CSV table of C-alpha atoms in Angstrom, one decimal:
chain,number,residue,atom,x,y,z
Z,245,UNK,CA,11.1,-0.9,-16.2
Z,246,UNK,CA,10.2,-3.4,-13.6
Z,247,UNK,CA,10.7,-6.4,-15.1
Z,248,UNK,CA,14.1,-7.1,-13.0
Z,249,UNK,CA,12.0,-6.8,-9.8
Z,250,UNK,CA,11.8,-10.6,-7.9
Z,251,UNK,CA,7.8,-10.5,-8.8
Z,252,UNK,CA,7.4,-13.6,-6.0
Z,253,UNK,CA,9.0,-11.9,-2.9
Z,254,UNK,CA,7.4,-8.8,-3.8
Z,255,UNK,CA,4.5,-10.2,-3.2
Z,256,UNK,CA,5.2,-12.1,-0.6
Z,257,UNK,CA,6.5,-9.1,1.6
Z,258,UNK,CA,4.9,-6.3,0.9
Z,259,UNK,CA,1.4,-8.5,0.7
Z,260,UNK,CA,0.2,-6.4,3.7
Z,261,UNK,CA,1.7,-2.7,2.1
Z,262,UNK,CA,-0.5,-2.5,-1.8
Z,263,UNK,CA,2.0,1.1,-1.4
Z,264,UNK,CA,5.0,0.6,-1.1
Z,265,UNK,CA,4.9,-2.3,-4.0
Z,266,UNK,CA,3.3,0.5,-6.3
Z,267,UNK,CA,5.9,2.6,-5.2
Z,268,UNK,CA,8.8,0.2,-6.3
Z,269,UNK,CA,7.6,-0.7,-8.9
Z,270,UNK,CA,8.3,2.7,-10.0
Z,271,UNK,CA,11.1,3.1,-9.4
Z,272,UNK,CA,13.1,-0.1,-10.2
Z,273,UNK,CA,13.6,1.5,-13.6
Z,274,UNK,CA,17.2,0.5,-14.4
Z,275,UNK,CA,18.2,-3.3,-14.2
Z,276,UNK,CA,20.3,-1.8,-11.3
Z,277,UNK,CA,17.9,-0.5,-9.4
Z,278,UNK,CA,16.2,-3.3,-9.7
Z,279,UNK,CA,19.2,-5.4,-8.4
Z,280,UNK,CA,18.9,-3.6,-5.1
Z,281,UNK,CA,14.9,-3.5,-4.5
Z,282,UNK,CA,15.7,-7.8,-5.7
Z,283,UNK,CA,19.1,-8.7,-2.6
Z,284,UNK,CA,16.9,-5.6,0.1
Z,285,UNK,CA,13.5,-8.3,-0.1
Z,286,UNK,CA,15.9,-10.7,0.1
Z,287,UNK,CA,17.7,-9.8,3.0
Z,288,UNK,CA,14.5,-9.7,4.6
Z,289,UNK,CA,12.8,-12.4,3.3
Z,290,UNK,CA,15.9,-14.4,4.4
Z,291,UNK,CA,15.3,-12.6,8.5
Z,292,UNK,CA,11.8,-12.6,8.8
Z,293,UNK,CA,12.1,-16.1,7.6
Z,294,UNK,CA,9.3,-18.2,4.9
Z,295,UNK,CA,7.2,-19.3,7.6
Z,296,UNK,CA,4.6,-20.9,5.2
Z,297,UNK,CA,7.2,-23.0,2.8
Z,298,UNK,CA,9.2,-20.6,-0.5
Z,299,UNK,CA,6.1,-20.9,-2.2
Z,300,UNK,CA,3.3,-18.0,-1.1
Z,301,UNK,CA,-0.3,-18.7,-0.8
Z,302,UNK,CA,-2.9,-16.0,-1.4
Z,303,UNK,CA,-4.9,-18.3,0.6
Z,304,UNK,CA,-2.4,-19.0,3.5
Z,305,UNK,CA,-1.1,-17.1,6.2
Z,306,UNK,CA,1.9,-15.6,6.1
Z,307,UNK,CA,3.0,-15.4,10.0
Z,308,UNK,CA,6.6,-13.7,10.6
Z,309,UNK,CA,6.6,-14.2,14.4
Z,310,UNK,CA,8.4,-17.2,14.3
Z,311,UNK,CA,7.0,-20.3,16.9
Z,312,UNK,CA,8.2,-21.6,19.8
Z,313,UNK,CA,10.5,-24.7,18.8
Z,314,UNK,CA,12.2,-25.5,23.1
Z,315,UNK,CA,9.3,-28.2,23.1
Z,316,UNK,CA,6.9,-26.3,26.0
Z,317,UNK,CA,3.3,-28.0,26.1
Z,318,UNK,CA,1.8,-24.3,25.3
Z,319,UNK,CA,-1.7,-25.7,27.6
Z,320,UNK,CA,0.1,-24.9,30.4
Z,321,UNK,CA,-0.3,-21.5,31.8
Z,322,UNK,CA,2.1,-21.9,35.3
Z,323,UNK,CA,4.4,-19.0,35.7
Z,324,UNK,CA,7.5,-22.2,35.7
Z,325,UNK,CA,6.5,-23.5,32.8
Z,326,UNK,CA,5.5,-20.0,30.4
Z,327,UNK,CA,8.9,-18.9,32.0
Z,328,UNK,CA,11.0,-21.8,29.9
Z,329,UNK,CA,9.2,-20.7,26.3
Z,330,UNK,CA,11.2,-18.2,23.8
Z,331,UNK,CA,10.1,-15.7,24.5
Z,332,UNK,CA,10.1,-14.3,20.0
Z,333,UNK,CA,9.3,-10.6,20.6
Z,334,UNK,CA,9.3,-8.1,23.5
Z,335,UNK,CA,7.8,-4.8,24.3
Z,336,UNK,CA,9.7,-3.4,27.1
Z,337,UNK,CA,7.7,-0.4,29.8
Z,338,UNK,CA,3.7,-0.4,28.8
Z,339,UNK,CA,2.0,1.2,31.3
Z,340,UNK,CA,-0.9,-1.7,32.8
Z,341,UNK,CA,-3.6,0.0,34.2
Z,342,UNK,CA,-6.2,-3.4,33.9
Z,343,UNK,CA,-5.4,-6.0,36.0
Z,344,UNK,CA,-3.0,-4.4,37.7
Z,345,UNK,CA,-1.5,-1.2,37.6
Z,346,UNK,CA,2.1,-0.6,36.6
Z,347,UNK,CA,5.0,-0.9,34.0
Z,348,UNK,CA,6.0,-3.8,32.7
Z,349,UNK,CA,8.1,-5.7,29.7
Z,350,UNK,CA,5.0,-8.0,27.4
Z,351,UNK,CA,6.7,-10.6,26.1
Z,352,UNK,CA,5.0,-12.3,23.0
Z,353,UNK,CA,5.4,-16.6,22.7
Z,354,UNK,CA,4.5,-18.0,20.3
Z,355,UNK,CA,1.5,-19.8,22.6
Z,356,UNK,CA,1.2,-16.6,25.2
Z,357,UNK,CA,1.3,-13.2,26.4
Z,358,UNK,CA,2.5,-12.5,29.8
Z,359,UNK,CA,3.8,-9.7,31.3
Z,360,UNK,CA,7.1,-9.1,33.7
Z,361,UNK,CA,9.0,-6.9,35.3
Z,362,UNK,CA,11.6,-5.2,34.1
Z,363,UNK,CA,15.1,-6.7,34.7
Z,364,UNK,CA,13.2,-10.1,35.5
Z,365,UNK,CA,12.5,-13.5,33.6
Z,366,UNK,CA,9.6,-14.8,36.1
Z,367,UNK,CA,5.8,-13.9,34.1
Z,368,UNK,CA,4.1,-11.7,36.8
Z,369,UNK,CA,0.9,-15.0,37.5
Z,370,UNK,CA,-2.2,-13.2,37.4
Z,371,UNK,CA,-1.1,-11.7,34.2
Z,372,UNK,CA,-0.9,-15.3,31.7
Z,373,UNK,CA,-2.8,-15.1,28.7
Z,374,UNK,CA,-2.8,-17.7,26.5
Z,375,UNK,CA,-3.6,-16.7,22.6
Z,376,UNK,CA,-6.1,-19.1,22.0
Z,377,UNK,CA,-8.2,-17.3,25.4
Z,378,UNK,CA,-8.7,-14.0,23.5
Z,379,UNK,CA,-12.9,-14.0,22.9
Z,380,UNK,CA,-12.1,-9.9,21.5
Z,381,UNK,CA,-9.3,-7.6,20.9
Z,382,UNK,CA,-10.2,-3.8,21.1
Z,383,UNK,CA,-8.3,-0.1,20.2
Z,384,UNK,CA,-9.9,2.8,22.1
Z,385,UNK,CA,-8.7,6.1,22.4
Z,386,UNK,CA,-8.7,7.2,26.7
Z,387,UNK,CA,-10.5,9.5,26.5
Z,388,UNK,CA,-10.5,13.1,29.0
Z,389,UNK,CA,-6.3,13.1,28.7
Z,390,UNK,CA,-4.3,16.6,26.5
Z,391,UNK,CA,-2.6,14.2,24.9
Z,392,UNK,CA,-3.3,11.7,22.4
Z,393,UNK,CA,-3.2,7.8,24.2
Z,394,UNK,CA,-4.7,4.4,23.4
Z,395,UNK,CA,-5.8,1.7,25.3
Z,396,UNK,CA,-5.8,-2.2,24.2
Z,397,UNK,CA,-8.2,-4.4,25.8
Z,398,UNK,CA,-8.0,-8.5,25.6
Z,399,UNK,CA,-11.0,-10.0,26.5
Z,400,UNK,CA,-10.4,-13.5,27.3
Z,401,UNK,CA,-14.2,-16.0,27.3
Z,402,UNK,CA,-15.6,-15.4,31.2
Z,403,UNK,CA,-13.9,-11.8,32.5
Z,404,UNK,CA,-16.3,-10.0,30.9
Z,405,UNK,CA,-19.9,-10.9,30.5
Z,406,UNK,CA,-22.4,-9.7,33.2
Z,407,UNK,CA,-22.4,-12.9,35.3
Z,408,UNK,CA,-18.9,-14.0,35.8
Z,409,UNK,CA,-17.8,-10.4,35.3
Z,410,UNK,CA,-16.1,-9.1,38.3
Z,411,UNK,CA,-17.0,-12.6,40.1
Z,412,UNK,CA,-14.4,-15.1,37.1
Z,413,UNK,CA,-10.8,-15.1,38.3
Z,414,UNK,CA,-9.6,-14.8,35.2
Z,415,UNK,CA,-9.6,-10.8,34.5
Z,416,UNK,CA,-9.3,-8.5,31.0
Z,417,UNK,CA,-5.7,-7.3,30.2
Z,418,UNK,CA,-5.5,-3.3,29.8
Z,419,UNK,CA,-2.2,-1.9,29.3
Z,420,UNK,CA,-1.6,1.8,28.0
Z,421,UNK,CA,0.1,3.3,24.3
Z,422,UNK,CA,0.9,7.0,23.5
Z,423,UNK,CA,0.7,8.0,20.2
Z,424,UNK,CA,4.1,8.1,19.0
Z,425,UNK,CA,7.1,5.3,17.8
Z,426,UNK,CA,8.6,3.4,20.5
Z,427,UNK,CA,12.3,4.8,22.2
Z,428,UNK,CA,15.0,2.9,21.5
Z,429,UNK,CA,16.1,-0.2,22.4
Z,430,UNK,CA,12.7,-1.1,24.1
Z,431,UNK,CA,11.4,-3.8,21.6
Z,432,UNK,CA,13.5,-7.4,21.4
Z,433,UNK,CA,14.0,-10.3,20.9
Z,434,UNK,CA,14.3,-13.0,17.8
Z,435,UNK,CA,11.7,-10.6,15.9
Z,436,UNK,CA,12.8,-7.1,16.5
Z,437,UNK,CA,14.3,-7.5,13.5
Z,438,UNK,CA,10.6,-8.6,11.5
Z,439,UNK,CA,9.1,-5.5,14.3
Z,440,UNK,CA,11.9,-2.7,13.5
Z,441,UNK,CA,10.2,-2.2,9.8
Z,442,UNK,CA,6.1,-1.9,11.2
Z,443,UNK,CA,7.6,0.1,14.5
Z,444,UNK,CA,6.7,3.9,12.7
Z,445,UNK,CA,4.3,4.2,16.1
Z,446,UNK,CA,2.9,2.4,19.0
Z,447,UNK,CA,0.1,1.0,16.9
Z,448,UNK,CA,1.6,-0.7,14.0
Z,449,UNK,CA,3.0,-2.0,16.3
Z,450,UNK,CA,1.0,-3.8,18.1
Z,451,UNK,CA,-1.4,-4.6,15.9
Z,452,UNK,CA,1.4,-6.1,13.9
Z,453,UNK,CA,1.9,-8.3,16.3
Z,454,UNK,CA,-0.9,-9.0,18.7
Z,455,UNK,CA,-2.4,-10.1,14.8
Z,456,UNK,CA,0.1,-12.1,14.2
Z,457,UNK,CA,0.3,-14.6,17.2
Z,458,UNK,CA,-3.5,-15.0,17.4
Z,459,UNK,CA,-3.5,-15.9,13.4
Z,460,UNK,CA,-0.1,-18.8,14.6
Z,461,UNK,CA,-3.3,-19.5,17.6
Z,462,UNK,CA,-6.1,-20.3,15.3
Z,463,UNK,CA,-7.6,-18.3,16.3
Z,464,UNK,CA,-10.0,-16.6,14.5
Z,465,UNK,CA,-10.3,-12.2,16.4
Z,466,UNK,CA,-9.8,-9.4,14.8
Z,467,UNK,CA,-8.9,-5.7,17.2
Z,468,UNK,CA,-12.0,-3.6,16.5
Z,469,UNK,CA,-11.2,-0.2,16.6
Z,470,UNK,CA,-14.1,3.0,17.5
Z,471,UNK,CA,-15.1,4.2,14.6
Z,472,UNK,CA,-17.0,7.6,15.1
Z,473,UNK,CA,-17.9,7.8,11.3
Z,474,UNK,CA,-20.5,5.2,13.1
Z,475,UNK,CA,-21.1,6.3,16.4
Z,476,UNK,CA,-19.7,9.6,19.0
Z,477,UNK,CA,-20.6,12.0,20.8
Z,478,UNK,CA,-22.3,15.6,20.2
Z,479,UNK,CA,-20.7,16.8,23.7
Z,480,UNK,CA,-17.4,18.6,22.8
Z,481,UNK,CA,-14.2,17.1,24.4
Z,482,UNK,CA,-13.0,19.7,27.0
Z,483,UNK,CA,-8.8,18.0,26.4
Z,484,UNK,CA,-9.0,17.6,22.4
Z,485,UNK,CA,-12.1,20.3,20.8
Z,486,UNK,CA,-11.2,19.3,17.2
Z,487,UNK,CA,-12.1,15.5,17.5
Z,488,UNK,CA,-15.0,14.4,18.1
Z,489,UNK,CA,-15.2,12.2,21.4
Z,490,UNK,CA,-16.3,8.3,20.7
Z,491,UNK,CA,-17.8,7.4,24.2
Z,492,UNK,CA,-20.3,8.6,26.1
Z,493,UNK,CA,-19.6,8.9,30.5
Z,494,UNK,CA,-22.0,6.9,32.6
Z,495,UNK,CA,-22.0,5.7,36.2
Z,496,UNK,CA,-22.7,1.9,36.7
Z,497,UNK,CA,-23.4,1.8,40.4
Z,498,UNK,CA,-21.3,4.6,42.0
Z,499,UNK,CA,-18.5,4.3,40.2
Z,500,UNK,CA,-18.1,6.4,37.4
Z,501,UNK,CA,-17.5,5.6,33.8
Z,502,UNK,CA,-17.3,5.3,29.8
Z,503,UNK,CA,-19.2,3.8,28.0
Z,504,UNK,CA,-18.2,2.8,24.1
Z,505,UNK,CA,-20.5,1.4,21.6
Z,506,UNK,CA,-18.9,-0.4,19.5
Z,507,UNK,CA,-20.4,-2.5,15.6
Z,508,UNK,CA,-20.2,-5.6,17.9
Z,509,UNK,CA,-20.7,-5.2,20.9
Z,510,UNK,CA,-21.0,-1.9,23.9
Z,511,UNK,CA,-18.1,-2.3,26.5
Z,512,UNK,CA,-17.6,-0.4,29.6
Z,513,UNK,CA,-14.6,0.6,30.9
Z,514,UNK,CA,-11.7,1.2,31.9
Z,515,UNK,CA,-12.5,0.7,35.4
Z,516,UNK,CA,-12.6,-3.4,37.8
Z,517,UNK,CA,-15.2,-5.0,36.1
Z,518,UNK,CA,-14.9,-3.9,32.9
Z,519,UNK,CA,-18.0,-5.2,30.6
Z,520,UNK,CA,-18.5,-6.1,27.6
Z,521,UNK,CA,-22.4,-6.6,25.7
Z,522,UNK,CA,-21.9,-8.5,22.8
Z,523,UNK,CA,-24.4,-7.7,20.6
Z,524,UNK,CA,-25.6,-11.1,20.4
Z,525,UNK,CA,-26.2,-11.3,23.6
Z,526,UNK,CA,-28.7,-8.3,24.5
Z,527,UNK,CA,-32.0,-8.6,23.9
Z,528,UNK,CA,-33.6,-4.7,24.1
Z,529,UNK,CA,-32.1,-1.4,25.5
Z,530,UNK,CA,-34.5,0.8,27.5
Z,531,UNK,CA,-34.3,4.8,29.3
Z,532,UNK,CA,-35.5,5.0,32.1
Z,533,UNK,CA,-34.9,8.1,35.1
Z,534,UNK,CA,-34.8,11.3,32.3
Z,535,UNK,CA,-34.3,13.9,33.8
Z,536,UNK,CA,-34.3,17.3,32.3
Z,537,UNK,CA,-30.3,17.5,31.3
Z,538,UNK,CA,-29.8,12.9,32.1
Z,539,UNK,CA,-31.6,9.8,31.4
Z,540,UNK,CA,-30.6,5.9,32.4
Z,541,UNK,CA,-29.9,3.4,29.5
Z,542,UNK,CA,-31.9,0.0,31.2
Z,543,UNK,CA,-29.8,-3.3,29.1
Z,544,UNK,CA,-31.1,-5.8,28.9
Z,545,UNK,CA,-29.1,-9.2,28.6
Z,546,UNK,CA,-29.0,-13.1,27.8
Z,547,UNK,CA,-27.7,-15.3,31.0
Z,548,UNK,CA,-27.1,-17.8,29.3
Z,549,UNK,CA,-29.7,-19.5,31.6
Z,550,UNK,CA,-33.5,-20.9,31.4
Z,551,UNK,CA,-35.6,-20.0,32.8
Z,552,UNK,CA,-37.4,-22.6,35.9
Z,553,UNK,CA,-39.9,-24.2,34.0
Z,554,UNK,CA,-39.4,-22.8,31.2
Z,555,UNK,CA,-37.5,-23.3,27.8
Z,556,UNK,CA,-37.4,-19.5,27.5
Z,557,UNK,CA,-33.7,-18.2,27.8
Z,558,UNK,CA,-33.0,-16.0,31.3
Z,559,UNK,CA,-32.7,-12.0,30.8
Z,560,UNK,CA,-31.1,-10.0,33.4
Z,561,UNK,CA,-30.8,-6.1,33.7
Z,562,UNK,CA,-27.7,-3.9,33.4
Z,563,UNK,CA,-27.9,0.0,33.7
Z,564,UNK,CA,-26.1,2.7,32.9
Z,565,UNK,CA,-26.9,6.2,34.6
Z,566,UNK,CA,-26.1,9.8,34.5
Z,567,UNK,CA,-25.7,9.9,30.6
Z,568,UNK,CA,-25.9,13.0,29.2
Z,569,UNK,CA,-29.9,14.0,26.6
Z,570,UNK,CA,-27.6,15.3,24.4
Z,571,UNK,CA,-26.2,12.1,23.7
Z,572,UNK,CA,-30.1,10.9,22.9
Z,573,UNK,CA,-29.8,10.7,19.9
Z,574,UNK,CA,-27.4,9.4,18.5
Z,575,UNK,CA,-27.4,6.4,20.9
Z,576,UNK,CA,-31.8,5.5,20.0
Z,577,UNK,CA,-30.8,6.4,16.6
Z,578,UNK,CA,-28.3,5.8,15.5
Z,579,UNK,CA,-27.1,2.5,17.4
Z,580,UNK,CA,-29.8,1.0,19.2
Z,581,UNK,CA,-32.1,1.7,15.7
Z,582,UNK,CA,-29.3,0.5,12.9
Z,583,UNK,CA,-28.9,-2.5,15.5
Z,584,UNK,CA,-33.1,-3.2,15.2
Z,585,UNK,CA,-32.6,-3.7,19.2
Z,586,UNK,CA,-35.9,-4.3,21.2
Z,587,UNK,CA,-36.8,-1.7,23.3
Z,588,UNK,CA,-39.5,-3.0,26.1
Z,589,UNK,CA,-38.9,0.0,28.1
Z,590,UNK,CA,-42.8,-0.7,28.7
Z,591,UNK,CA,-42.4,-4.7,30.3
Z,592,UNK,CA,-44.5,-4.8,33.0
Z,593,UNK,CA,-41.1,-5.8,35.4
Z,594,UNK,CA,-39.9,-1.3,34.3
Z,595,UNK,CA,-43.2,-0.4,36.0
Z,596,UNK,CA,-40.9,3.2,36.7
Z,597,UNK,CA,-43.0,6.6,36.0
Z,598,UNK,CA,-40.7,8.2,34.2
Z,599,UNK,CA,-39.4,5.7,32.3
Z,600,UNK,CA,-39.5,5.9,28.3
Z,601,UNK,CA,-40.0,4.7,25.2
Z,602,UNK,CA,-41.5,2.9,22.1
Z,603,UNK,CA,-38.5,1.9,20.1
Z,604,UNK,CA,-39.6,1.9,16.2
Z,605,UNK,CA,-37.6,-0.4,13.9
Z,606,UNK,CA,-35.8,1.8,11.7
Z,607,UNK,CA,-37.7,5.2,12.5
Z,608,UNK,CA,-36.3,8.3,13.3
Z,609,UNK,CA,-37.6,9.6,16.1
Z,610,UNK,CA,-34.8,12.4,16.2
Z,611,UNK,CA,-36.5,15.9,15.2
Z,612,UNK,CA,-37.3,18.1,17.5
Z,613,UNK,CA,-41.0,19.4,17.6
Z,614,UNK,CA,-42.6,22.2,19.0
Z,615,UNK,CA,-44.0,21.7,22.5
Z,616,UNK,CA,-47.3,21.8,23.7
Z,617,UNK,CA,-49.3,21.8,27.3
Z,618,UNK,CA,-51.2,18.1,25.3
Z,619,UNK,CA,-49.9,15.4,27.9
Z,620,UNK,CA,-51.3,12.8,26.1
Z,621,UNK,CA,-49.1,9.4,24.1
Z,622,UNK,CA,-51.7,10.8,20.9
Z,623,UNK,CA,-49.2,12.4,17.6
Z,624,UNK,CA,-48.7,15.9,20.5
Z,625,UNK,CA,-44.8,16.1,17.6
Z,626,UNK,CA,-43.5,15.2,20.6
Z,627,UNK,CA,-40.0,13.3,20.6
Z,628,UNK,CA,-40.7,10.0,22.3
Z,629,UNK,CA,-38.1,11.4,24.9
Z,630,UNK,CA,-39.2,15.1,25.2
Z,631,UNK,CA,-42.9,13.6,25.5
Z,632,UNK,CA,-41.4,11.2,29.3
Z,633,UNK,CA,-39.5,14.0,29.8
Z,634,UNK,CA,-43.1,16.2,30.0
Z,635,UNK,CA,-44.4,13.3,32.3
Z,636,UNK,CA,-41.8,12.5,34.4
Z,637,UNK,CA,-41.6,16.7,35.1
Z,638,UNK,CA,-46.0,16.4,34.9
Z,639,UNK,CA,-45.6,13.2,37.7
Z,640,UNK,CA,-43.5,15.6,40.2
Z,641,UNK,CA,-45.8,18.4,39.9
Z,642,UNK,CA,-48.6,16.9,40.5
Z,643,UNK,CA,-47.1,15.6,43.6
Z,644,UNK,CA,-46.1,18.3,44.6
Z,645,UNK,CA,-49.8,19.9,44.5
Z,646,UNK,CA,-50.9,17.2,46.5
Z,647,UNK,CA,-48.3,17.7,48.9
Z,648,UNK,CA,-49.2,21.3,48.9
Z,649,UNK,CA,-52.9,20.4,49.2
Z,650,UNK,CA,-52.6,17.8,52.0
Z,651,UNK,CA,-50.3,20.5,54.1
Z,652,UNK,CA,-52.0,21.9,58.1
Z,653,UNK,CA,-50.2,24.6,59.3
Z,654,UNK,CA,-51.6,23.3,63.0
Z,655,UNK,CA,-50.0,20.5,62.1
Z,656,UNK,CA,-46.3,21.6,64.1
Z,657,UNK,CA,-44.5,20.1,61.0
Z,658,UNK,CA,-43.1,22.1,58.3
Z,659,UNK,CA,-43.6,21.8,54.8
Z,660,UNK,CA,-40.2,21.0,52.1
Z,661,UNK,CA,-41.0,23.8,49.7
Z,662,UNK,CA,-43.6,25.5,50.6
Z,663,UNK,CA,-42.8,29.0,49.8
Z,664,UNK,CA,-44.3,29.9,53.0
Z,665,UNK,CA,-43.6,31.1,56.9
Z,666,UNK,CA,-44.8,30.6,59.7
Z,667,UNK,CA,-44.8,35.3,60.1
Z,668,UNK,CA,-46.9,34.7,57.1
Z,669,UNK,CA,-49.2,32.5,59.1
Z,670,UNK,CA,-49.2,34.8,61.8
Z,671,UNK,CA,-50.4,38.0,59.8
Z,672,UNK,CA,-52.9,36.3,58.2
Z,673,UNK,CA,-54.3,35.4,61.6
Z,674,UNK,CA,-53.9,39.4,62.6
Z,675,UNK,CA,-56.5,39.5,59.7
Z,676,UNK,CA,-58.8,37.6,60.1
Z,677,UNK,CA,-58.7,39.3,64.3
Z,678,UNK,CA,-59.2,43.0,62.5
Z,679,UNK,CA,-62.3,41.1,59.8
Z,680,UNK,CA,-63.7,40.4,63.6
Z,681,UNK,CA,-63.7,43.6,65.3
Z,682,UNK,CA,-65.5,45.4,62.2
Z,683,UNK,CA,-68.5,43.3,62.2
Z,684,UNK,CA,-68.6,42.9,65.8
Z,685,UNK,CA,-68.5,47.7,65.8
Z,686,UNK,CA,-71.1,47.1,62.7
Z,687,UNK,CA,-73.8,44.6,64.5
Z,688,UNK,CA,-73.2,47.5,67.6
Z,689,UNK,CA,-74.1,50.0,65.8
Z,690,UNK,CA,-76.6,48.9,63.1
Z,691,UNK,CA,-78.3,47.7,67.2
């Protein structure tokens, strides 16, 4: 019996929580309970405010964070101007790692997100972001931690793509949250009451606040999280062995970091310069330096610039090194093949001897074949990775054999890895002298 409920307000307030709405309707089995639920909804409805009129609409988004009414120009990003805007929500003691590693209070206004030092009112000059500047937002687990933590990664335009990454004055915003509920007193501002309803954990709080502010700013950006059902590493995590890792360890130059293969691109983090390669900017993925335990991955990207004297778009190669071979199948089959990324590992500009592979569209090449002595590129029962590895090992063996053939003991040089010594050479010389003496004695007897 739920006919006494105010369905219009209930649907409006709990449109994002159908489970709660269903529970209320089941529990409202008497007029007194229905009235109680109506009173609760009325109180919440009035406290939050109806920012889109009295009539709810399924076609319009409900924004619980009220817009600022102080008349400040939302397009101004200076610290002085932003500090005059009404802070609608403040979340205290958040660990920021990029652009600056320190704990800050994060402040949400109608047009900006910024950080400020605890106990102060002035925004940190290099941590001020208009909501309309963000191209991507990610929610990713922090690797190699015994306690579950997640990073929010917010990428402004011009801060993450290789031609500009590391050189642009704009940096991404990366901050870390624990898998716990916010501490008492850590949420402040006019919308703290509304925020408390979604503060079962830091993640539900930040998801709610970020989504509402992005929508209010007219930015159609969704928070993307790593999905282990679509991609995960086969390597067991030492810190959390029961949890599937959604990252791959790799190196970018001399810096170690992590690759996340996401539904809309590949993210490299979490050290500066952080990099994100959207799928629509990837021309090809290929593999080089295939060794016994590791391989390198080369991502060819479109730079957005035209080739000189041509209409084709220029490309640039980004190489990630020292990926574990155990993760090759997941990368090549579950990601590259699934997203139909073309493989150009045999292109003229990449002439390294240890390259693989020609990535057939939709082909599943992960079955392991029996190793044979056949080194040709025929149908030998090997996967392309195994064949490339065998060719690399054969090439190394050929190089070693050639070095041994060219080695001259009389040159005074040392042969690396030959396994012989000067004592062995002296023994050989003594044997030769003994043979000469025996031949001379036999010749004398014949005479």
